[in-house]
MMTF fields as JSON, N, C-alpha, C and O atoms, coordinates in Angstrom:
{
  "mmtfVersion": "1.0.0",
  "mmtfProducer": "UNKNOWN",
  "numBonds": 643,
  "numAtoms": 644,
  "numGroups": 161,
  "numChains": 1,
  "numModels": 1,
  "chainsPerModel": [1],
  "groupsPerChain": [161],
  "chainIdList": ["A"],
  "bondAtomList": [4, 2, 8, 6, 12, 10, 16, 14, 20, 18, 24, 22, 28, 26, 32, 30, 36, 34, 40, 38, 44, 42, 48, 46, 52, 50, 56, 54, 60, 58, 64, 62, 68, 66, 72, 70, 76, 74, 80, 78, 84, 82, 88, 86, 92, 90, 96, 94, 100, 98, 104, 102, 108, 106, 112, 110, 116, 114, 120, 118, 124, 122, 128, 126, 132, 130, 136, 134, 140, 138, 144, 142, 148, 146, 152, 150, 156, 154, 160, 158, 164, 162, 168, 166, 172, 170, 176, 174, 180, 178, 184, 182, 188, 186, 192, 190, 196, 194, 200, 198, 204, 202, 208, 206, 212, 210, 216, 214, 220, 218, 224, 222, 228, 226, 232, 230, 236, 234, 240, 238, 244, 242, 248, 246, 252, 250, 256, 254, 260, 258, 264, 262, 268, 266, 272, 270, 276, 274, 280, 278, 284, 282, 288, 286, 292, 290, 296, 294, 300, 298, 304, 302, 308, 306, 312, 310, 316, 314, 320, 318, 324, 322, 328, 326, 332, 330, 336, 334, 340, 338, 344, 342, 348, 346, 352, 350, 356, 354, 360, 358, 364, 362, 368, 366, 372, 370, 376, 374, 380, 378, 384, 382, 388, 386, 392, 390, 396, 394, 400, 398, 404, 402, 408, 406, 412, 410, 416, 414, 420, 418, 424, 422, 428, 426, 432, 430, 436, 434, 440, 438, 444, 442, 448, 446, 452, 450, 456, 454, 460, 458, 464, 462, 468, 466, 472, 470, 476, 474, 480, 478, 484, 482, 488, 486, 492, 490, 496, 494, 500, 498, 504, 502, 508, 506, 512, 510, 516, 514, 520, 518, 524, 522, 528, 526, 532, 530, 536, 534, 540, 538, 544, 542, 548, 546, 552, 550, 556, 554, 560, 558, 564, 562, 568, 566, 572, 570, 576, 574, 580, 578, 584, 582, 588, 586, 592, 590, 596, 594, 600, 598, 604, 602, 608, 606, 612, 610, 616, 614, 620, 618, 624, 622, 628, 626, 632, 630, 636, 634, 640, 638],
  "bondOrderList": [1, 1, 1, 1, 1, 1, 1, 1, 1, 1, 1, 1, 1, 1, 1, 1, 1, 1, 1, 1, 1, 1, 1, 1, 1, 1, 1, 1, 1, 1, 1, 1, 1, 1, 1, 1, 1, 1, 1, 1, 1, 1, 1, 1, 1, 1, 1, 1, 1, 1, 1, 1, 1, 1, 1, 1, 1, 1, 1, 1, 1, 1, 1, 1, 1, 1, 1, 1, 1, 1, 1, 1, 1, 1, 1, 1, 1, 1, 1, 1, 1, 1, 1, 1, 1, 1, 1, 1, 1, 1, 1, 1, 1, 1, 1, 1, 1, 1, 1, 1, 1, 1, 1, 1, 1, 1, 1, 1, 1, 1, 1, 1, 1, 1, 1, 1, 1, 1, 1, 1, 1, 1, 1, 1, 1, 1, 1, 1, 1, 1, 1, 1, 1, 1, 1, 1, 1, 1, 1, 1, 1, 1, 1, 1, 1, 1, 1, 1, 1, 1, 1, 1, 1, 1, 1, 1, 1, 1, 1, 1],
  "groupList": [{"groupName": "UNK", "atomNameList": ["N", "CA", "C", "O"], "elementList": ["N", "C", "C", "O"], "formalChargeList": [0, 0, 0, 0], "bondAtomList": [1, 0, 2, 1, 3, 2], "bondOrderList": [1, 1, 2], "singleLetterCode": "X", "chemCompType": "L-PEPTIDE LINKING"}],
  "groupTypeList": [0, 0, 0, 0, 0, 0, 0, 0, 0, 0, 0, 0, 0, 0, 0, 0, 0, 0, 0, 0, 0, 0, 0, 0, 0, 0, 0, 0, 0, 0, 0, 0, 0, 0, 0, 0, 0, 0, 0, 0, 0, 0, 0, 0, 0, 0, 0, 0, 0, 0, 0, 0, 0, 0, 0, 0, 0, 0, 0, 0, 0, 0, 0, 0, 0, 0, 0, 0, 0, 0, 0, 0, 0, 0, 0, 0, 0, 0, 0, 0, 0, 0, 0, 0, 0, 0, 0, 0, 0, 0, 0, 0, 0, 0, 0, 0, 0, 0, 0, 0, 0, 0, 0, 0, 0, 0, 0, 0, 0, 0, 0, 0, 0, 0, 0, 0, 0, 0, 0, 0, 0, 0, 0, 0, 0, 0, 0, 0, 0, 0, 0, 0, 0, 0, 0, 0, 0, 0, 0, 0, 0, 0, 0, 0, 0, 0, 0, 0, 0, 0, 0, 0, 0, 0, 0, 0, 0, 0, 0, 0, 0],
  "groupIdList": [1, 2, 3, 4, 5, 6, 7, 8, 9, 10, 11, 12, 13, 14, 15, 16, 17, 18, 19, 20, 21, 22, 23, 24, 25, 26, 27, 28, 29, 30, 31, 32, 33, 34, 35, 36, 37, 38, 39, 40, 41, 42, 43, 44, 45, 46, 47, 48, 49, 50, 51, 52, 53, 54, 55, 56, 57, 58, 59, 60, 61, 62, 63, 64, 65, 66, 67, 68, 69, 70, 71, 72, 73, 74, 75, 76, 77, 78, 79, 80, 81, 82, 83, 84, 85, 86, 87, 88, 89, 90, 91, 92, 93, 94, 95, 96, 97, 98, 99, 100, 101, 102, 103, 104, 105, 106, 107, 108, 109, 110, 111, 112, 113, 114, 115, 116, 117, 118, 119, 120, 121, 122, 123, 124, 125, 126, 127, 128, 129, 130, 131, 132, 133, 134, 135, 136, 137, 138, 139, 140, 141, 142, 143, 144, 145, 146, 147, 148, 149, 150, 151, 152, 153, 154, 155, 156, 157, 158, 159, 160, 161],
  "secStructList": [7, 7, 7, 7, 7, 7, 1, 1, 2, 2, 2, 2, 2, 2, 2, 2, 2, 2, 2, 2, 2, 2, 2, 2, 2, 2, 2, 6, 6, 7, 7, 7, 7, 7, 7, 7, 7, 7, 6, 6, 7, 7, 7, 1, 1, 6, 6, 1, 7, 1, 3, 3, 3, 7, 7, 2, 2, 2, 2, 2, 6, 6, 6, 6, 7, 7, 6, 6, 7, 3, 3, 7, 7, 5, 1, 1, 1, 1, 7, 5, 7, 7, 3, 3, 3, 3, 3, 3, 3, 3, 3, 6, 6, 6, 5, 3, 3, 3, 3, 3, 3, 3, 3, 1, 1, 1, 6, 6, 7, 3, 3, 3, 3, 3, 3, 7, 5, 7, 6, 6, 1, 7, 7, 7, 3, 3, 3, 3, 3, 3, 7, 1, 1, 1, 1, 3, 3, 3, 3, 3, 3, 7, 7, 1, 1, 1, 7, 1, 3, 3, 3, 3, 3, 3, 2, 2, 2, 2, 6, 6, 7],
  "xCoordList": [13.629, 13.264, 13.836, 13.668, 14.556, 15.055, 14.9, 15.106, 14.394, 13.579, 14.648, 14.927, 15.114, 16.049, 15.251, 14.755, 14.965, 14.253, 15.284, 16.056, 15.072, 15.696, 15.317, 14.094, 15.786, 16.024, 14.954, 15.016, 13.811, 13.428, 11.937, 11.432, 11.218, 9.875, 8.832, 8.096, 8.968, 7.825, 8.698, 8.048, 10.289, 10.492, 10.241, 9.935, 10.489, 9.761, 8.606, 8.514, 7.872, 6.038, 6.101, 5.579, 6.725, 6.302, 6.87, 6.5, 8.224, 8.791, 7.88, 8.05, 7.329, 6.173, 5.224, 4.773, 4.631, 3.149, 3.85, 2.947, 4.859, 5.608, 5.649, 4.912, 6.301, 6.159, 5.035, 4.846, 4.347, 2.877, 2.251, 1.637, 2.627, 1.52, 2.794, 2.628, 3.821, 4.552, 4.252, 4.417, 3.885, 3.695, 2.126, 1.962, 1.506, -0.089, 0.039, -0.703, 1.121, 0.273, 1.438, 1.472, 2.036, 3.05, 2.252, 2.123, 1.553, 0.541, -0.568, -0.735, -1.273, -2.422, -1.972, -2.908, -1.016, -0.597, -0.582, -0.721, -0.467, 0.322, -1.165, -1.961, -1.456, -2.714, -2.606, -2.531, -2.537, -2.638, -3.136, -4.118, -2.249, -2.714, -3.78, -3.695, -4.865, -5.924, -5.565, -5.095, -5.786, -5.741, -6.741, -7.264, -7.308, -8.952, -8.402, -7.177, -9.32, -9.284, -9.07, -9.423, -8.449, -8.313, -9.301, -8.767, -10.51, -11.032, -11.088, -12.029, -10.03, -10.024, -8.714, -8.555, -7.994, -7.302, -7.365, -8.464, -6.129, -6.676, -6.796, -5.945, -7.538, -7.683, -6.153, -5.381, -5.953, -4.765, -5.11, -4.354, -6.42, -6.669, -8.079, -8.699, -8.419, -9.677, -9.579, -10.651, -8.637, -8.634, -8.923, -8.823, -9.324, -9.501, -10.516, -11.069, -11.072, -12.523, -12.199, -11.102, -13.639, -13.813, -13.017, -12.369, -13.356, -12.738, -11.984, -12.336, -10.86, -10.377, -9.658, -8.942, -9.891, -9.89, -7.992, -7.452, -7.529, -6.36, -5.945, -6.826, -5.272, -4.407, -3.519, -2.33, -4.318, -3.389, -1.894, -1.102, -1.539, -0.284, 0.903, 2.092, -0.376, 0.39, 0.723, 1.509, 0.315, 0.532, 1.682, 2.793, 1.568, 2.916, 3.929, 4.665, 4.485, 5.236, 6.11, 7.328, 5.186, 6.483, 7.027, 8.147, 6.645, 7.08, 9.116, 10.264, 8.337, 10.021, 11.177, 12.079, 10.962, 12.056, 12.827, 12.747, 13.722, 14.685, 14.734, 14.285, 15.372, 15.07, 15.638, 16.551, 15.244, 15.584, 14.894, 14.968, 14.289, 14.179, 12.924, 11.965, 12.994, 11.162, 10.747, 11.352, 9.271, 7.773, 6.748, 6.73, 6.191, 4.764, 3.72, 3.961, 2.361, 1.299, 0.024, -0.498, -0.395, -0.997, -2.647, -3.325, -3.082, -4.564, -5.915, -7.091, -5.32, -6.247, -5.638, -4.408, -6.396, -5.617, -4.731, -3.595, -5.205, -4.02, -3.107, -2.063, -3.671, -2.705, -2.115, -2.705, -0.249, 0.384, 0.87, 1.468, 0.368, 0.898, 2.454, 2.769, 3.392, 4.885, 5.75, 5.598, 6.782, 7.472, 8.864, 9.131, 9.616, 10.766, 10.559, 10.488, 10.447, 10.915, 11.525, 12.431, 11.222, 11.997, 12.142, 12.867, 11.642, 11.483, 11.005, 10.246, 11.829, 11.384, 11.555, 12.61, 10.106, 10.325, 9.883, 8.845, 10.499, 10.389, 10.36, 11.251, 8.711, 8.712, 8.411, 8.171, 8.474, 8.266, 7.183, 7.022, 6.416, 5.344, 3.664, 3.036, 3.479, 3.254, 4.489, 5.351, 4.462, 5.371, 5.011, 4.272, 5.502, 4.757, 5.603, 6.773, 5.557, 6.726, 5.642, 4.422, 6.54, 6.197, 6.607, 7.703, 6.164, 6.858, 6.282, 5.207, 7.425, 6.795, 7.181, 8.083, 6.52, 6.941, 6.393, 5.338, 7.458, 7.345, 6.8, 7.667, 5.616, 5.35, 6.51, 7.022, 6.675, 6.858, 6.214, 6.693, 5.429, 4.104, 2.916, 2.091, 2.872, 1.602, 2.473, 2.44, 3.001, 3.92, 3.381, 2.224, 3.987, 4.006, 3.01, 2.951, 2.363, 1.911, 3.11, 4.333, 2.292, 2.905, 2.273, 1.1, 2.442, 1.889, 2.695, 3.915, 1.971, 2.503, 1.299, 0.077, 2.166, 1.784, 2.152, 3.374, 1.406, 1.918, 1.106, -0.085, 1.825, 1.981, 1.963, 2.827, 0.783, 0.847, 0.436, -0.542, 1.32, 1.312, 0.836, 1.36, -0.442, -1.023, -0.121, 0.616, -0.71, 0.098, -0.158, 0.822, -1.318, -2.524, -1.622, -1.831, -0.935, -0.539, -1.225, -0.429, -2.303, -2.82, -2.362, -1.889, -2.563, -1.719, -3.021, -4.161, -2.532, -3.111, -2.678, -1.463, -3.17, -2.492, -3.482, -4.677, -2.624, -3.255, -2.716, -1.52, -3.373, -2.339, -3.471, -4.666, -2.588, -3.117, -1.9, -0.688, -2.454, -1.501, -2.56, -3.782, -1.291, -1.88, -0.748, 0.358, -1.073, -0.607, -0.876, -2.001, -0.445, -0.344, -0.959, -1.35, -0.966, -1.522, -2.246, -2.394, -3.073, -4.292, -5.331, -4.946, -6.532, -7.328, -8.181, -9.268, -7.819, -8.069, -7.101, -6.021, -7.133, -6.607, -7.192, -8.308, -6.327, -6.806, -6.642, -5.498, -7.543, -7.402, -7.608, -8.271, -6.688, -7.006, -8.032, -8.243, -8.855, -9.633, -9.93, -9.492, -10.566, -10.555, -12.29, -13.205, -12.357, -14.005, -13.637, -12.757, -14.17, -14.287, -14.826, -14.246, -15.896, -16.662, -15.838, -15.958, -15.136, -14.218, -12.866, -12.077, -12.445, -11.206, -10.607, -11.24, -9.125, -8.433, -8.565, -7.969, -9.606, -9.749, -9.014, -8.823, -8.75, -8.406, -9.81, -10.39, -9.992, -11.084, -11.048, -10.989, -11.051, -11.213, -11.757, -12.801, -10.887, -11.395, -11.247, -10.336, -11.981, -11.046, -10.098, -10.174, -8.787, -7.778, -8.494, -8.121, -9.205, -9.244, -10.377, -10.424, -11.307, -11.531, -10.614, -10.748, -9.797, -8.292, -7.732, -7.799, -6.972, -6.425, -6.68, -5.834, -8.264, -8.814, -9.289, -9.645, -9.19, -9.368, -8.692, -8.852],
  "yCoordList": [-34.234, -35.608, -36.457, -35.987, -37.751, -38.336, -39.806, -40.315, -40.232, -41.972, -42.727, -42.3, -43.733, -45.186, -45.842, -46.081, -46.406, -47.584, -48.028, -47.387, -49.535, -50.04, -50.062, -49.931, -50.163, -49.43, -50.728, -50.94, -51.696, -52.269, -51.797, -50.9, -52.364, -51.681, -51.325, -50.339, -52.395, -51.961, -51.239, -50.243, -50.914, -49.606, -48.203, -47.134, -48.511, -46.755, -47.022, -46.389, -47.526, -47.555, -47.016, -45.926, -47.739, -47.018, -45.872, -45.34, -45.376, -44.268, -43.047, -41.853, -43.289, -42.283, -41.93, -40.787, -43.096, -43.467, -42.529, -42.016, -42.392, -41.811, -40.421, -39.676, -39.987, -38.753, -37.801, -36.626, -38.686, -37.95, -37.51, -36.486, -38.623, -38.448, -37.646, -37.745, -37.002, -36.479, -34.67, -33.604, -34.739, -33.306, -33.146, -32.021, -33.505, -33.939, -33.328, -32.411, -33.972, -33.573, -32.285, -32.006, -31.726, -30.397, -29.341, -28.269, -29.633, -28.89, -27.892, -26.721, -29.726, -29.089, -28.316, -27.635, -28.311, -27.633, -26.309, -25.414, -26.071, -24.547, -23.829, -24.392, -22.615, -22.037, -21.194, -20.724, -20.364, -18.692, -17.942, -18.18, -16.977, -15.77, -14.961, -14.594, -14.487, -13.725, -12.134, -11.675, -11.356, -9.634, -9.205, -8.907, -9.061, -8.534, -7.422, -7.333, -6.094, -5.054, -4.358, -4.836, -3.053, -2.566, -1.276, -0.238, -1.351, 0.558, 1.141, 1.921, 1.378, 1.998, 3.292, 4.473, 2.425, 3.245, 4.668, 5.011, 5.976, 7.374, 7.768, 7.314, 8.447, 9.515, 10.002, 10.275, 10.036, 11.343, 12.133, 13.097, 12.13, 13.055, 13.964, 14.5, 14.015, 13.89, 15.765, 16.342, 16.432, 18.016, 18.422, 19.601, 17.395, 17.472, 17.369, 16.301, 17.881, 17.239, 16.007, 15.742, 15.22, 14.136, 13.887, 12.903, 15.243, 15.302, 16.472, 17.523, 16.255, 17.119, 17.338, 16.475, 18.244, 18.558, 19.11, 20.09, 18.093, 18.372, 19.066, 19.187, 19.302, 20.277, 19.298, 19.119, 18.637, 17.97, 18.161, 17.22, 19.463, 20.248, 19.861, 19.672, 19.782, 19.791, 18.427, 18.32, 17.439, 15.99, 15.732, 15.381, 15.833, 16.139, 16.332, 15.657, 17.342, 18.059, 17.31, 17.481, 16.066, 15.394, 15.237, 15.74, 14.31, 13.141, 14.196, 14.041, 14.884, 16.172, 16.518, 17.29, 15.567, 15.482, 14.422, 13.498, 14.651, 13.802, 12.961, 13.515, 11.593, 11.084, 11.883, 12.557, 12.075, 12.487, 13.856, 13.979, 14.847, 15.861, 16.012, 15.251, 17.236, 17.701, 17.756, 17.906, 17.552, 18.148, 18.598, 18.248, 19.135, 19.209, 19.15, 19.175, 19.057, 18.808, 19.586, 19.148, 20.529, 20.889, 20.621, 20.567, 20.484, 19.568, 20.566, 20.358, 21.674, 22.605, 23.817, 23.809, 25.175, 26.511, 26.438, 26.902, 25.799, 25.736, 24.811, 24.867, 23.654, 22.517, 22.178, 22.235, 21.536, 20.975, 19.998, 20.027, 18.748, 17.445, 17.492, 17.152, 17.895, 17.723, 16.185, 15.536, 16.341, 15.059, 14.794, 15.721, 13.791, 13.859, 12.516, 11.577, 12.333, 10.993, 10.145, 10.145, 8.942, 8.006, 6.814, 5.882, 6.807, 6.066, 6.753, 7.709, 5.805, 6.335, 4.99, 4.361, 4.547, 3.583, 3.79, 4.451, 3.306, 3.993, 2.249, 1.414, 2.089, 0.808, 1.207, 2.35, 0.298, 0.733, -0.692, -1.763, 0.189, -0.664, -1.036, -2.074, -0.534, 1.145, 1.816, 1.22, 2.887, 3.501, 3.923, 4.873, 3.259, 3.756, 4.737, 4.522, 5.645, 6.167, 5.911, 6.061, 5.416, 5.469, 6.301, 6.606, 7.154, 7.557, 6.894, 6.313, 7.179, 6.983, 8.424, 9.073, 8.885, 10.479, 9.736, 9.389, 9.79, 9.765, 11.304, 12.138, 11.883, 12.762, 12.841, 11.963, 14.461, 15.156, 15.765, 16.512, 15.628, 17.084, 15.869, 16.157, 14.57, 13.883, 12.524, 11.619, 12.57, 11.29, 10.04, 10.019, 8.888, 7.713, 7.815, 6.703, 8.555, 8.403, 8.221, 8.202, 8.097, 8.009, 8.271, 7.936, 8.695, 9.317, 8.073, 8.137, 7.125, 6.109, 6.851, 6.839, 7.535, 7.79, 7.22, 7.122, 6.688, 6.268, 7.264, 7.543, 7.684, 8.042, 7.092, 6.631, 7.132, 6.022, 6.681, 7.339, 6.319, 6.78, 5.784, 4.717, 6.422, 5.067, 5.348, 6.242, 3.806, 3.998, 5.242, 5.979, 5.844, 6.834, 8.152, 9.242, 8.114, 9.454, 9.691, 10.037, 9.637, 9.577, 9.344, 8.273, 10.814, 10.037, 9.758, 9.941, 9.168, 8.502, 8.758, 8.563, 9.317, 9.408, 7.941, 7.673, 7.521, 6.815, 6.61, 6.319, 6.69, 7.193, 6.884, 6.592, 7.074, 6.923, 7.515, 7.408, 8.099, 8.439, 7.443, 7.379, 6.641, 5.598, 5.596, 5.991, 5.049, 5.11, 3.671, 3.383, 2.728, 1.744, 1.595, 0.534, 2.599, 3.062, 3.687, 3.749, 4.533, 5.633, 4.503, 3.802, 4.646, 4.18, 5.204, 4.784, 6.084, 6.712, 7.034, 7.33, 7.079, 7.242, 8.199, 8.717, 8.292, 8.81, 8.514, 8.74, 8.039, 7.813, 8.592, 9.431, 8.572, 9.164, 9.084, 8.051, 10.345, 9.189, 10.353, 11.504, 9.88, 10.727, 11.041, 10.294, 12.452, 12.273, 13.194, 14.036, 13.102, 14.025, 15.278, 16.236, 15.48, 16.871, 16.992, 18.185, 16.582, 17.176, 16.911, 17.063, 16.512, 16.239, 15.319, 14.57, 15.58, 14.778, 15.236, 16.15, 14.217, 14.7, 13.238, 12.069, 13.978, 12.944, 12.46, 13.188, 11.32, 10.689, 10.251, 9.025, 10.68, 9.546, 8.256, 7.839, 7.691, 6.218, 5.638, 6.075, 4.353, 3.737, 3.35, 3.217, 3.032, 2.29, 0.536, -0.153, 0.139, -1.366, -1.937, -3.097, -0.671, -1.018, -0.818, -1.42, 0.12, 0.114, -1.136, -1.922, -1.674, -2.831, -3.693, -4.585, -4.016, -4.868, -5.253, -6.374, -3.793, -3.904, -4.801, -4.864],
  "zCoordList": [12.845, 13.096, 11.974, 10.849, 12.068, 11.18, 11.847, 12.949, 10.489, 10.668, 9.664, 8.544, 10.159, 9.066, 9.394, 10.495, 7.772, 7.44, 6.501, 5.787, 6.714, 5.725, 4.401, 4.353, 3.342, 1.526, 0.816, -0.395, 1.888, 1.264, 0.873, 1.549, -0.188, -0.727, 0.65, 0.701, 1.754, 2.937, 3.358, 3.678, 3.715, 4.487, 3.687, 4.216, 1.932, 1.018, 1.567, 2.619, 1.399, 1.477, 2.985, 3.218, 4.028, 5.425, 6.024, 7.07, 4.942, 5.26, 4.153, 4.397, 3.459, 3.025, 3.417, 3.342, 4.035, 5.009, 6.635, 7.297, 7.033, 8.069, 7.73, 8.375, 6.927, 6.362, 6.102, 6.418, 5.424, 5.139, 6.687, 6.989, 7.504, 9.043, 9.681, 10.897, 9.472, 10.251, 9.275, 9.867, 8.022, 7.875, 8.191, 8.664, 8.147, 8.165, 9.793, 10.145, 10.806, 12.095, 12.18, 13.378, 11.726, 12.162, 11.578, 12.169, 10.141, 9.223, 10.493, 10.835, 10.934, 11.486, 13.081, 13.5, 13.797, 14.712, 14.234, 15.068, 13.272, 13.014, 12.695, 11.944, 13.291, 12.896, 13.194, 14.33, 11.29, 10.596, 11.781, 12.484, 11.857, 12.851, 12.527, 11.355, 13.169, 13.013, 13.087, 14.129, 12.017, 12.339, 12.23, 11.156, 13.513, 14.111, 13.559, 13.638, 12.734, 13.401, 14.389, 15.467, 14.38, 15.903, 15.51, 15.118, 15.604, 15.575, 16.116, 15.968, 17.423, 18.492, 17.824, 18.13, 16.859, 16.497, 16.183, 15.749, 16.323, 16.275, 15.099, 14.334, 14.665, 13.395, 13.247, 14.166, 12.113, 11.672, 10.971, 10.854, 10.149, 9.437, 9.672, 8.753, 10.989, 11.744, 11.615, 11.793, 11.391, 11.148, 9.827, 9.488, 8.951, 7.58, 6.648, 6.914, 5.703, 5.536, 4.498, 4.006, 4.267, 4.019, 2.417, 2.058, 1.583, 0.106, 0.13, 0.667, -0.507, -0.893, -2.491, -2.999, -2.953, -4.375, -4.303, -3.789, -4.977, -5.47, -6.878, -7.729, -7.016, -8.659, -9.245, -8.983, -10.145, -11.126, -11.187, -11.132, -11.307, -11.906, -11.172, -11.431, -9.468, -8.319, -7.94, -6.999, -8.443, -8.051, -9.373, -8.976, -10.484, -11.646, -11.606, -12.326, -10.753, -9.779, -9.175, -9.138, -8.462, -7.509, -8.077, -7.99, -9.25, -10.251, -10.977, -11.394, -10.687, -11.166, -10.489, -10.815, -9.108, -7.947, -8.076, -8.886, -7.061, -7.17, -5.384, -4.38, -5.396, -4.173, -3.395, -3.873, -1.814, -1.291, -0.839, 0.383, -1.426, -1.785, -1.18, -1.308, -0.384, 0.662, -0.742, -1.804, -0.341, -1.431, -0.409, 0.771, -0.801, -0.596, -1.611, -2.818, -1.015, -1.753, -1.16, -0.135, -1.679, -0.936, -0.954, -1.98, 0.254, 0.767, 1.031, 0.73, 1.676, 1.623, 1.778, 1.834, 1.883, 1.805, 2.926, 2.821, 4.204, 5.367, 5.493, 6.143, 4.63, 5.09, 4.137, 3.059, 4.206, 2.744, 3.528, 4.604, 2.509, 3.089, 2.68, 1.539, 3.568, 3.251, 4.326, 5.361, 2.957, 3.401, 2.42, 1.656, 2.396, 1.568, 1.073, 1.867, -0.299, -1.316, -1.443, -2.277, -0.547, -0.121, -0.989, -0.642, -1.835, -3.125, -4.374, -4.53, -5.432, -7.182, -7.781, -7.859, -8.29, -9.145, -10.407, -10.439, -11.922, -13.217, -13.509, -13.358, -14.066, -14.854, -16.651, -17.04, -17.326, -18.67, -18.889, -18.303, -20.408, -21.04, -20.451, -20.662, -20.126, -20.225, -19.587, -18.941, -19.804, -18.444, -17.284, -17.025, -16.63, -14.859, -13.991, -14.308, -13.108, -12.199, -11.198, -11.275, -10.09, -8.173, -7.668, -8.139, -6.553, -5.605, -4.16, -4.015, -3.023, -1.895, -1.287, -1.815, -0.228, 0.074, 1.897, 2.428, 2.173, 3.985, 4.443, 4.182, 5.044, 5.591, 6.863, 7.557, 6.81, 7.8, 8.557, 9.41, 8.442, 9.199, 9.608, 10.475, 8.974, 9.815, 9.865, 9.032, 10.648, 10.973, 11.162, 11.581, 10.936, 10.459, 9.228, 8.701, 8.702, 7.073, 5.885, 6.024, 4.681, 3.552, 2.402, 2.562, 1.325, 0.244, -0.929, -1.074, -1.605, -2.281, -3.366, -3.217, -4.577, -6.072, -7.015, -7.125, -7.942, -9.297, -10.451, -10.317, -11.44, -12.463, -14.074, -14.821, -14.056, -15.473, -17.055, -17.409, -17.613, -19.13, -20.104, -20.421, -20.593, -21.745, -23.114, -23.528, -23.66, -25.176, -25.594, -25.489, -26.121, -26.507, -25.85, -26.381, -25.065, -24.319, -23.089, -22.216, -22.734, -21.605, -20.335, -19.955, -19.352, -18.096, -17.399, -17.825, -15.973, -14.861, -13.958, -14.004, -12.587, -11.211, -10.306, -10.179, -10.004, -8.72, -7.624, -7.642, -6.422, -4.994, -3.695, -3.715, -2.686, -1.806, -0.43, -0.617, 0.849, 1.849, 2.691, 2.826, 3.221, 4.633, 5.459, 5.09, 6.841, 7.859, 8.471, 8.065, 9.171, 9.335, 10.835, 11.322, 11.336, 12.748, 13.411, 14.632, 11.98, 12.398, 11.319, 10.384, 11.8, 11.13, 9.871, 9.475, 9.486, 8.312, 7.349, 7.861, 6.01, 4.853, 3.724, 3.707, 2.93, 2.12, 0.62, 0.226, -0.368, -1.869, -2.026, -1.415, -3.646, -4.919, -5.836, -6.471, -5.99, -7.129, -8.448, -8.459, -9.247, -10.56, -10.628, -10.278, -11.223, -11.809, -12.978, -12.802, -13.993, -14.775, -14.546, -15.058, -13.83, -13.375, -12.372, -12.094, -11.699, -10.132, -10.36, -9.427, -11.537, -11.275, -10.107, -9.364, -10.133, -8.838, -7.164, -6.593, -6.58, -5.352, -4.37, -4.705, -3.073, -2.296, -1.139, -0.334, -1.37, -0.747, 0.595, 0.495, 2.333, 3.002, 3.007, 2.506, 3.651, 3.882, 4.77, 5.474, 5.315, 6.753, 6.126, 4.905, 6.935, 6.622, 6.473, 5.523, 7.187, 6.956, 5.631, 5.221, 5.085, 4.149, 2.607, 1.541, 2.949, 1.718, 1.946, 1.001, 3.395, 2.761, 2.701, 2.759, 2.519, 2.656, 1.088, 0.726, 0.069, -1.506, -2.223, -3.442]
}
């Protein structure tokens, strides 16, 4: 849309006063899309129990690959969450490493780990495998008496954190 007014003080004043009511009414037309929940959505991890106690050693491990490259992780005595490393990100200060690990074995998931190193030496795992299309997930979480276990969760209360 393009308005000429002439370059005199009432055409600035009414070509601002024009403007304002021309974004003012395109503004209020436009209205943010709503993402209801869907909880109809399927389980992917519905063969699995609720916690599962991971091996430090074994989440360390990825961090020692190279892109590209199968891993696994293993979830319980029968099951290993496998997949190949589709990302490596290496930040510094602290130092951080990412991975992303696309599953092979529970498709459309993903295993997004970070690896964090305090000044102190101290590491940190924090992670999570989600799926954009099953309504369950799974965090990482830490306890001192249990160590690193993986936590279900719904998916819409994770991305909703």
């Amino acid at each position: 849309m393009i308005i000429n007014l002439k370059k005199t003080a009432v055409g600035k004043r009414n070509s601002l006063l024009i403007s304002f009511l021309y974004i003012s009414v395109i503004s209020m037309a436009q209205v943010p899309p709503v993402n209801e929940p869907d909880y109809s959505r399927p389980a992917l991890f519905n063969n699995l129990p609720d916690t599962v106690a991971v091996d430090e050693a074994d989440i360390l491990s990825l961090f020692n690959r190279s892109l590209g490259e199968q891993v696994q992780l293993k979830m319980t005595n029968t099951f290993f969450y496998q997949g190949s490393i589709k990302s490596i990100v290496i930040y510094e200060n602290p130092r951080r490493i990412s991975l992303v690990i696309k599953s092979s074995n529970k498709l459309g998931s993903a295993l997004y780990i970070s690896k964090i190193t305090e000044i102190n030496g101290r590491v940190l795992l924090r992670g999570r495998i989600i799926s954009n299309t099953h309504i369950d997930a799974y965090d990482l979480a830490y306890s001192e008496v249990t160590g690193y276990r993986l936590q279900k969760i719904n998916y819409y209360k994770l991305v909703s954190e």
